[in-house]
Backbone as a ProteinNet text record, in pm:
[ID]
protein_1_A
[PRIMARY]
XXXXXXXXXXXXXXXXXXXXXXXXXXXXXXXXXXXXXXXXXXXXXXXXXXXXXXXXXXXXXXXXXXXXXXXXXXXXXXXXXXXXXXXXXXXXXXXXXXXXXXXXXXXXXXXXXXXXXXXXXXXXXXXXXXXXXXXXXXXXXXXXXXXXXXXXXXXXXXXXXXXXXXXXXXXXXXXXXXXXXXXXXXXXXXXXXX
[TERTIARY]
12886.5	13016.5	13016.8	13106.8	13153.6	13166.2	13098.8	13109.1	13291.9	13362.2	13467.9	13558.2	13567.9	13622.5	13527.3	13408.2	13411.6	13421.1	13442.1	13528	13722.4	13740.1	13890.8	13949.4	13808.5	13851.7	13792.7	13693.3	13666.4	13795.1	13884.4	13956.7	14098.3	14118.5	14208	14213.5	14094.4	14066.6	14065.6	14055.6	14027.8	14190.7	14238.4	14394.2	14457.8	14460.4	14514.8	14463.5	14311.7	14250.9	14345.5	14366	14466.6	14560.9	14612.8	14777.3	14770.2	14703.2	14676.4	14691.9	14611.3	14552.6	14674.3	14740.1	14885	15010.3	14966.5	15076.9	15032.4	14985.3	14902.2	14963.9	15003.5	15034.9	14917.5	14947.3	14894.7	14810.4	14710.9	14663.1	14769.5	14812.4	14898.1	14823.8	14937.7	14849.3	14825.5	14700	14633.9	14717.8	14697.2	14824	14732.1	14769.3	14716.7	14809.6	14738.8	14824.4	14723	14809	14835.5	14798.2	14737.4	14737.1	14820.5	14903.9	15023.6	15035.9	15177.7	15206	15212.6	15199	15193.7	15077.2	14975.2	14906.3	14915.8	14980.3	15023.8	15157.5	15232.1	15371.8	15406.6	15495.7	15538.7	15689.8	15729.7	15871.8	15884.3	16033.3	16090.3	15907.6	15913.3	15817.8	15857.5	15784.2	15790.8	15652	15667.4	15537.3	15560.8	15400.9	15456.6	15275.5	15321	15243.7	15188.9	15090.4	15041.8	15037.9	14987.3	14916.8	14805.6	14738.8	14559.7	14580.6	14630.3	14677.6	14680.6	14714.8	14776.3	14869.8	14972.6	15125.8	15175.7	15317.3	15370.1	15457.4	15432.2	15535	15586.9	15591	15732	15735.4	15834.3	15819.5	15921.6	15866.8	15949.5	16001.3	16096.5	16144.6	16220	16147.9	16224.7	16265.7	16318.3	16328.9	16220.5	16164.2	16021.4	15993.4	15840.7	15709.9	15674.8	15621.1	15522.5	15423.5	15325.2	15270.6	15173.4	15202.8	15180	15073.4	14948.5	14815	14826.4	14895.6	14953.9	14969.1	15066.8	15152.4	15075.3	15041.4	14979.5	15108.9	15197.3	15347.8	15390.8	15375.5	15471.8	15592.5	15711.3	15824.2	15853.9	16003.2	16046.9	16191.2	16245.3	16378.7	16428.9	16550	16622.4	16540.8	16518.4	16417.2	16538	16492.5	16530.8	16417.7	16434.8	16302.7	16321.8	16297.3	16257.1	16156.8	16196	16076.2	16079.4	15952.5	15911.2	15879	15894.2	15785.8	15741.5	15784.2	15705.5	15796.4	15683.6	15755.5	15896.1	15954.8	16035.5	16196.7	16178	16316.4	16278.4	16370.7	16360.1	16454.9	16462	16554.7	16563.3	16649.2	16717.5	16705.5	16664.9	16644.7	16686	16823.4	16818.4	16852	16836.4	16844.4	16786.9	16879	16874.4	16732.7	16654	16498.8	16420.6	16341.9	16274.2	16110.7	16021.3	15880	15792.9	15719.4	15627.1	15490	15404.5	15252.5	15202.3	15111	15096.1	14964.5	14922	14802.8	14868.5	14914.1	15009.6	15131.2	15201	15326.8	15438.8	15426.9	15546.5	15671.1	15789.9	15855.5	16004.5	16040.6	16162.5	16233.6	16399.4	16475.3	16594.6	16659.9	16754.5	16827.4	16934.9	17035.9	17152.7	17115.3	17229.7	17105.1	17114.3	17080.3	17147.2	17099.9	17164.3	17048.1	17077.4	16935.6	17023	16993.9	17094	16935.2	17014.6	16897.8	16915.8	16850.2	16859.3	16839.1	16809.3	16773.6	16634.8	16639.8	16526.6	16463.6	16340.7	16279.5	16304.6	16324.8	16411.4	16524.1	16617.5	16767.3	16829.7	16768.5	16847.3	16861.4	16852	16962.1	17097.4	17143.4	17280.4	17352.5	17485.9	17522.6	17414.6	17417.8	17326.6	17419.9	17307	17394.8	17366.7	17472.8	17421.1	17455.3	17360.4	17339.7	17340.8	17454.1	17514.8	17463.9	17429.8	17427.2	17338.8	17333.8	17238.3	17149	17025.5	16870.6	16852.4	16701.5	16627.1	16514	16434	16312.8	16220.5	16087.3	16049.9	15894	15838.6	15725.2	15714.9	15655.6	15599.1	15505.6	15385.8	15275.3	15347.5	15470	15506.4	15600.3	15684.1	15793.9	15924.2	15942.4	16043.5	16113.2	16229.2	16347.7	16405.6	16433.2	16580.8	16655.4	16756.5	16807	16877.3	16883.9	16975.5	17081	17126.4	17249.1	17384	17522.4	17621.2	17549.5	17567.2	17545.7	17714.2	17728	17817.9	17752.6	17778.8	17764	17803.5	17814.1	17929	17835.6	17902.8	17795.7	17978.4	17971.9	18030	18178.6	18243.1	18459.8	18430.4	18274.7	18228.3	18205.1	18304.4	18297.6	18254.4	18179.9	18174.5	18115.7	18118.6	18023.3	17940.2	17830.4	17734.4	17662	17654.7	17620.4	17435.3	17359.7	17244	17189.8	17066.8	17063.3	16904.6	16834.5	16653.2	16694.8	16604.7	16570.6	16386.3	16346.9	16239.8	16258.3	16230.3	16276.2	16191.7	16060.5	16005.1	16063.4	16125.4	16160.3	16343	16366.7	16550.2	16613.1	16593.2	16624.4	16689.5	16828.1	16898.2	16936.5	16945.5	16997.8	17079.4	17176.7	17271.8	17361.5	17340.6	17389.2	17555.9	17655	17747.6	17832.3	17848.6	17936.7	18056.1	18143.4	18329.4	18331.8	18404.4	18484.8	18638.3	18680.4	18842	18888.4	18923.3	18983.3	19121.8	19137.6	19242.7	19295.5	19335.7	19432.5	19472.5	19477.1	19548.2	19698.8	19836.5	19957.3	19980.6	20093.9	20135.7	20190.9	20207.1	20286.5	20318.2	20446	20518.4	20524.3	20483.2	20528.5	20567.8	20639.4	20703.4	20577.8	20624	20478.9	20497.7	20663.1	20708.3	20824.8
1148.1	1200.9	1348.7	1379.3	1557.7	1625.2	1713.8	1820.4	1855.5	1881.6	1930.3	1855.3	1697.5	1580.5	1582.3	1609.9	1599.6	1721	1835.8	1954.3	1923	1912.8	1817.3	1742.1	1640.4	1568.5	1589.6	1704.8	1769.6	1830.3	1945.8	2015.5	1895.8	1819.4	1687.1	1676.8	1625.8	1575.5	1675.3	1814.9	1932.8	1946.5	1980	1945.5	1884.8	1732.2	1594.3	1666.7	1655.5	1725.9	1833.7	1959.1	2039.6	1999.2	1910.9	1859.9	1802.4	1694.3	1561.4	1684.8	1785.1	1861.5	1949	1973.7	2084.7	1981.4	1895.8	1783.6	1715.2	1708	1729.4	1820.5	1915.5	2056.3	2111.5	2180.7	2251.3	2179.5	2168.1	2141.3	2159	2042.3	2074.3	2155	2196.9	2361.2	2287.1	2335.7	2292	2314.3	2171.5	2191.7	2237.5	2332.4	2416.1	2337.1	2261.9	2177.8	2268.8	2274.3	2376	2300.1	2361.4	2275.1	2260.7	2102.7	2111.7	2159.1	2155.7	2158.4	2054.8	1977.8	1838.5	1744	1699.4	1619	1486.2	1435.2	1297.7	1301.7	1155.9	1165.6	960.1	936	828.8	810.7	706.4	694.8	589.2	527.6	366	365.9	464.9	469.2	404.3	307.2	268	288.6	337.5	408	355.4	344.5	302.5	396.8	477.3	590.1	509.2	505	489.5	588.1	560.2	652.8	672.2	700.2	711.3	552.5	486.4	380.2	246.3	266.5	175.6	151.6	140.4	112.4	207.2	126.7	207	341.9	444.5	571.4	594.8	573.4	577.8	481.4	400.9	391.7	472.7	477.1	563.9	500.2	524.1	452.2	595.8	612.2	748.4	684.6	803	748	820.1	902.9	979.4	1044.9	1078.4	1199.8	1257.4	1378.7	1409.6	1487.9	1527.2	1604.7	1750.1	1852.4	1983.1	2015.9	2032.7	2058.6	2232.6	2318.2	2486.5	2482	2383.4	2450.7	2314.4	2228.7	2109.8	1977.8	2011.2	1942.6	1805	1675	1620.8	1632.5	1624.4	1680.4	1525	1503.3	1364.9	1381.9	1336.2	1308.5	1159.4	1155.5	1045.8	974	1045.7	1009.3	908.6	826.7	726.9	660.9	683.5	702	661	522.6	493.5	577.7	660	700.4	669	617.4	556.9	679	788.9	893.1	862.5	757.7	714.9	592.4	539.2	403	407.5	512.8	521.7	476.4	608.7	620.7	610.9	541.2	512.3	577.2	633.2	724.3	675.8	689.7	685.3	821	867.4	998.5	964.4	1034	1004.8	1191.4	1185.7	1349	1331.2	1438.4	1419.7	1485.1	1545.9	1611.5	1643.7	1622.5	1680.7	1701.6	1812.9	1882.8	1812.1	1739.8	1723.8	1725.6	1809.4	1849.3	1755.4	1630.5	1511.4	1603.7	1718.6	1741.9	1816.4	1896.3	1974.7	1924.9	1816.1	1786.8	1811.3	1932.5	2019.5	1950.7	1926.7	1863.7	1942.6	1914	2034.7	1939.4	1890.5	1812.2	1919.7	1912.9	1966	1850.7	1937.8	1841.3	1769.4	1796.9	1693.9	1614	1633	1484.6	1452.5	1330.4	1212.2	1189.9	1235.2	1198.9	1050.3	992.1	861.8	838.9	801.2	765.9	592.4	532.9	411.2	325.8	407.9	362.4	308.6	306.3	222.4	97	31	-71.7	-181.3	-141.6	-202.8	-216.2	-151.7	-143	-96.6	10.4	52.5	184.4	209.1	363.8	350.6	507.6	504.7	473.1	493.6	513.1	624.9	535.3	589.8	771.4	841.4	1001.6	1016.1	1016.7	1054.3	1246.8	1279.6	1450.2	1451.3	1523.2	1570.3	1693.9	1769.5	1883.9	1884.2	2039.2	2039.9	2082.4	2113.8	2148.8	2130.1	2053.3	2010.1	2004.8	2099.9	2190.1	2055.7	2063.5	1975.8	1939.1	1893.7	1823	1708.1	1637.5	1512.4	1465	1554.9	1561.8	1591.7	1705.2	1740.5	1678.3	1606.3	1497.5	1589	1696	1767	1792.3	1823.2	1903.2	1983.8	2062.1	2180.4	2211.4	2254.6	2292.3	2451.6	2576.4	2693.6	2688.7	2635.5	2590.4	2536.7	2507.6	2419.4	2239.9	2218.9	2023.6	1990.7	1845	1793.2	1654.6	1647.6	1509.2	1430.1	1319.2	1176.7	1112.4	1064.9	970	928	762.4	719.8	727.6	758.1	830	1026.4	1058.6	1190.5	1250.2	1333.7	1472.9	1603.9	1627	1772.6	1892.9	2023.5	2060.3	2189	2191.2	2308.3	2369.1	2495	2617.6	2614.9	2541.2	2519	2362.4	2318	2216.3	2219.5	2159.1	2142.5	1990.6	1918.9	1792.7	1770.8	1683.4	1682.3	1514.5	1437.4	1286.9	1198.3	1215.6	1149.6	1135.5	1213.3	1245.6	1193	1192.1	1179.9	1302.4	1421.6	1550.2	1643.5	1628.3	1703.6	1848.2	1979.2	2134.7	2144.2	2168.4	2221.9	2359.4	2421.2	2579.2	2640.7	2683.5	2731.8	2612.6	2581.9	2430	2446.1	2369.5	2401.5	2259	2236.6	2099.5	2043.3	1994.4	2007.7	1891.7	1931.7	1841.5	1736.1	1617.5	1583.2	1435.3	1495.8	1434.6	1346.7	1249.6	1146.5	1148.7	1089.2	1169.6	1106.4	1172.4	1200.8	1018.5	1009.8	861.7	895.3	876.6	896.9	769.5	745.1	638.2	644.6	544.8	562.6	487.5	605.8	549.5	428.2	425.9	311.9	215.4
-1619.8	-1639.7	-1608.6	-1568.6	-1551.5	-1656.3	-1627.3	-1750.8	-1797.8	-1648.1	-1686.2	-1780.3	-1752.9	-1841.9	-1986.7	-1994.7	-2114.3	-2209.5	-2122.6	-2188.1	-2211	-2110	-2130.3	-2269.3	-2275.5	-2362.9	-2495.6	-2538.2	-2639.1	-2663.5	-2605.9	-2630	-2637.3	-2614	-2665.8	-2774.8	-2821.1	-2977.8	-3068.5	-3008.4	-3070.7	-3102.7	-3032.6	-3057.7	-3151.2	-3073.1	-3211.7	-3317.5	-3356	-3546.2	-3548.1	-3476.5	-3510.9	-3563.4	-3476.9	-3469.8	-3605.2	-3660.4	-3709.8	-3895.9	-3885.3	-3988.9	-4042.2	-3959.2	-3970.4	-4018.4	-3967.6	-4076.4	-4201.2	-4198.8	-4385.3	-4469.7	-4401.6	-4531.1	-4559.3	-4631.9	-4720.6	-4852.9	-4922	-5053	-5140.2	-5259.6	-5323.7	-5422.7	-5551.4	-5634.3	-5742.6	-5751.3	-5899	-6021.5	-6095.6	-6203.5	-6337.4	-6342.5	-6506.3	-6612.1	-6714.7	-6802	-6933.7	-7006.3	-7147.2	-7252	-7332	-7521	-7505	-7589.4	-7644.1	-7784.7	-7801.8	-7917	-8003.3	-7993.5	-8031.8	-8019.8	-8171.9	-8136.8	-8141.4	-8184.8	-8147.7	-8207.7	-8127.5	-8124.9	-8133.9	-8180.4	-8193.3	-8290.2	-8179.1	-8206.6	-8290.7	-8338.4	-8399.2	-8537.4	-8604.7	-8706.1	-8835.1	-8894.9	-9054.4	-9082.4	-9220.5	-9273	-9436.9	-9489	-9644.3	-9698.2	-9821.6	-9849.8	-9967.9	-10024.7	-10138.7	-10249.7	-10378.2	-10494.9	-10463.6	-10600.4	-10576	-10667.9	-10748.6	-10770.5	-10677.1	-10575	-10462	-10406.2	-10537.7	-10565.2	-10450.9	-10418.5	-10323.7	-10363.9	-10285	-10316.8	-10283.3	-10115.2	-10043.5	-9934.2	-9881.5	-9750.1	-9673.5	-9570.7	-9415.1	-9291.3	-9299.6	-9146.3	-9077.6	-8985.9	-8841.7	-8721.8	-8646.9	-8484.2	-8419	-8457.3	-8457.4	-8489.5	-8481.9	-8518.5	-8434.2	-8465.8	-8412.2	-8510	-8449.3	-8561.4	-8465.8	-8566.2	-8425.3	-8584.6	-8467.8	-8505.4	-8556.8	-8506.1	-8532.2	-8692.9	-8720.5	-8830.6	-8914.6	-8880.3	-8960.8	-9031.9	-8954.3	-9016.2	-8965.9	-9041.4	-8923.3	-8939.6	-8832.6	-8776.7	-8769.7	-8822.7	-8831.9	-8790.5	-8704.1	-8688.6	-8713.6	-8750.4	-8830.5	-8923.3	-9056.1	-9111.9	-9262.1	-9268.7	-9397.7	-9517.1	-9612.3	-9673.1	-9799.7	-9893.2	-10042.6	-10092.3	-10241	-10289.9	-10412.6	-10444.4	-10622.1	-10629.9	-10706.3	-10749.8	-10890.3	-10936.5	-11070.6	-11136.7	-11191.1	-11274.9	-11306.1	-11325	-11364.4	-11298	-11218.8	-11110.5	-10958.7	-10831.2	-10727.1	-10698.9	-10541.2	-10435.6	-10343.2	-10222.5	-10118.3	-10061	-9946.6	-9894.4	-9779.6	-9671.3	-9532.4	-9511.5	-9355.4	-9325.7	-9179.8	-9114.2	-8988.5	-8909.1	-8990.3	-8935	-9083.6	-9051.7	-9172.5	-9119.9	-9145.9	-9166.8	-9324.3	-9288.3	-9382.7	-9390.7	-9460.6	-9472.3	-9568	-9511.3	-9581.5	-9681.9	-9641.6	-9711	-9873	-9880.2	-9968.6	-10025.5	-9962	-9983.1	-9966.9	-9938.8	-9884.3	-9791.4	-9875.4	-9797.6	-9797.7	-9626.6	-9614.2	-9488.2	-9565.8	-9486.4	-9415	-9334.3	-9282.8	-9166.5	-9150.6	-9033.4	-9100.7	-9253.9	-9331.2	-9421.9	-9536	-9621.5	-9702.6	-9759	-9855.5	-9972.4	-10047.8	-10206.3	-10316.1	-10275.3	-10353.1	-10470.7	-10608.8	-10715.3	-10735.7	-10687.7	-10679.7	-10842	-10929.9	-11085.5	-11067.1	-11185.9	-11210.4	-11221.2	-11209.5	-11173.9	-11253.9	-11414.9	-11511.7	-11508.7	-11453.9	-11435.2	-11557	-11680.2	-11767.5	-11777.3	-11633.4	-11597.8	-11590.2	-11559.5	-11553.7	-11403.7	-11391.6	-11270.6	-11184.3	-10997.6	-10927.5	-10892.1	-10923.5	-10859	-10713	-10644.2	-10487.1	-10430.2	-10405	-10374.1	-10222.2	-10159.4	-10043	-9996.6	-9932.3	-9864	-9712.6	-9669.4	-9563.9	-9568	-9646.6	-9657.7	-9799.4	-9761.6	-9911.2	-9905.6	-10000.1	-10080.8	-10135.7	-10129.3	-10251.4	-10178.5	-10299.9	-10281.4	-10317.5	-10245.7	-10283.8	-10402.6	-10422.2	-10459.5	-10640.4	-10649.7	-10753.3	-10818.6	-10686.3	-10698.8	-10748	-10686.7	-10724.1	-10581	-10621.6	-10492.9	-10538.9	-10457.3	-10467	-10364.6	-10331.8	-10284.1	-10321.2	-10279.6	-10255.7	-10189.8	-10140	-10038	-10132.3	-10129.7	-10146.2	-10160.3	-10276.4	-10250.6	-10330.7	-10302.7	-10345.3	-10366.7	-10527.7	-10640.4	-10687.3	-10638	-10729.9	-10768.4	-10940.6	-11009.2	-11017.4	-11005.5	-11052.2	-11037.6	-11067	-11065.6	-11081.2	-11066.9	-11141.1	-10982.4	-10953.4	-10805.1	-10883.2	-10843	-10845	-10739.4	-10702.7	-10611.2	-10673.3	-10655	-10692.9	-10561.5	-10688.1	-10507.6	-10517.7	-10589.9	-10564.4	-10688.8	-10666.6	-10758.3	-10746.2	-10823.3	-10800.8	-10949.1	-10933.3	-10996.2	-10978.2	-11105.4	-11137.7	-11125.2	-10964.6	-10962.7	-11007.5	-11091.5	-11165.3	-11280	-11351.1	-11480.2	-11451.8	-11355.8	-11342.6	-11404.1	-11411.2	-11441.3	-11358.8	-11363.2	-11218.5	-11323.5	-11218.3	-11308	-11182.5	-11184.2	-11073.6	-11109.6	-11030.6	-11036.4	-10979.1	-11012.7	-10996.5	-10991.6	-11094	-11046.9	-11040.9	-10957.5	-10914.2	-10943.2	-11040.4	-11072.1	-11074.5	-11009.9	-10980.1	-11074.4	-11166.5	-11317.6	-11250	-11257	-11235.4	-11359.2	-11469.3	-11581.9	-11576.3	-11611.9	-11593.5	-11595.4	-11558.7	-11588.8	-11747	-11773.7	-11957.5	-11939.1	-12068.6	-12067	-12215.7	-12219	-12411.9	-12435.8	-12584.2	-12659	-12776.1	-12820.6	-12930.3	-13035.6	-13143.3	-13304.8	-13339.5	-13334.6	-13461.5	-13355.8
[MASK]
++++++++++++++++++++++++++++++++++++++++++++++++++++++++++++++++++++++++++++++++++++++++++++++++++++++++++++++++++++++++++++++++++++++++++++++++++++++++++++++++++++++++++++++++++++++++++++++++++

């Protein structure tokens, strides 16, 4: 063969690889992926907590978790939640987010909640009290809540609204602070004695 053809056809192929190599692009860019904030995450959650007993203390139903390794919290949105905090009295807890530190107890609802007292296991409580507002204080571990905020309280035909409240829900012990009660009388009706 001729030298010149197989210079020819070196510089051909030399080409095409050019050609062939320039349509490729470029290397795409290395993707730098970050700690998250989040170490694990899961949605459509039911959860049921024990004592050191066994007995159940709460169960949980969310639309999810997560839990961020930073602050040590899990983070619950649409959280709905039974709590026994003792033989005694049972709750109803819903709220549109809530932060909870399963190690400490520390529990902090916001977005709106609902504290309904479901009575007791015997059934010789009173009418259930249901507690309205938007942020709620409390531990688990202590079985207490509060709130600093506006709540609003119906037990029963019983409205009232207070500008803060804390309860001890083992004990069924509600203190509510600045209370506004709007009195409404029944109307007069005269009768005769005799």
């Amino acid at each position: 063969m001729n030298a010149r053809v197989l210079i020819v056809l070196a510089l051909v192929i030399a080409a095409a690889a050019g050609w062939f190599f320039h349509q490729q692009g470029s290397a795409p860019p290395v993707v730098n992926i970050k700690p998250s904030e989040v170490d694990y995450e899961a949605t459509d959650i039911k959860a049921v907590q024990t004592n050191d007993q066994g007995e159940t203390e709460y169960q949980l139903d969310a639309d999810s978790l997560k839990h961020n390794p930073t602050t040590n919290l899990d983070e619950i949105s649409g959280l709905r939640m039974d709590w026994a905090p003792g033989s005694e009295q049972r709750y109803q807890i819903q709220a549109g987010s809530a932060a909870i530190n399963q190690q400490s107890g520390e529990l902090k609802l916001t977005g709106g909640f609902v504290l309904t007292s479901q009575g007791s296991a015997d059934g010789k409580s009173s009418k259930p009290i249901k507690v309205t507002g938007q942020s709620l204080f409390g531990n688990t571990k202590e079985r207490k809540v509060y709130s600093k905020e506006p709540v609003k309280v119906i037990q029963g035909d019983n409205r009232f609204e207070a500008g803060s409240m804390q309860a001890d829900l083992e004990a069924g012990e509600y203190e509510f602070g600045q209370i506004a009660v709007t009195f409404d009388p029944p109307s007069r009706q005269d009768q005769k004695l005799f």
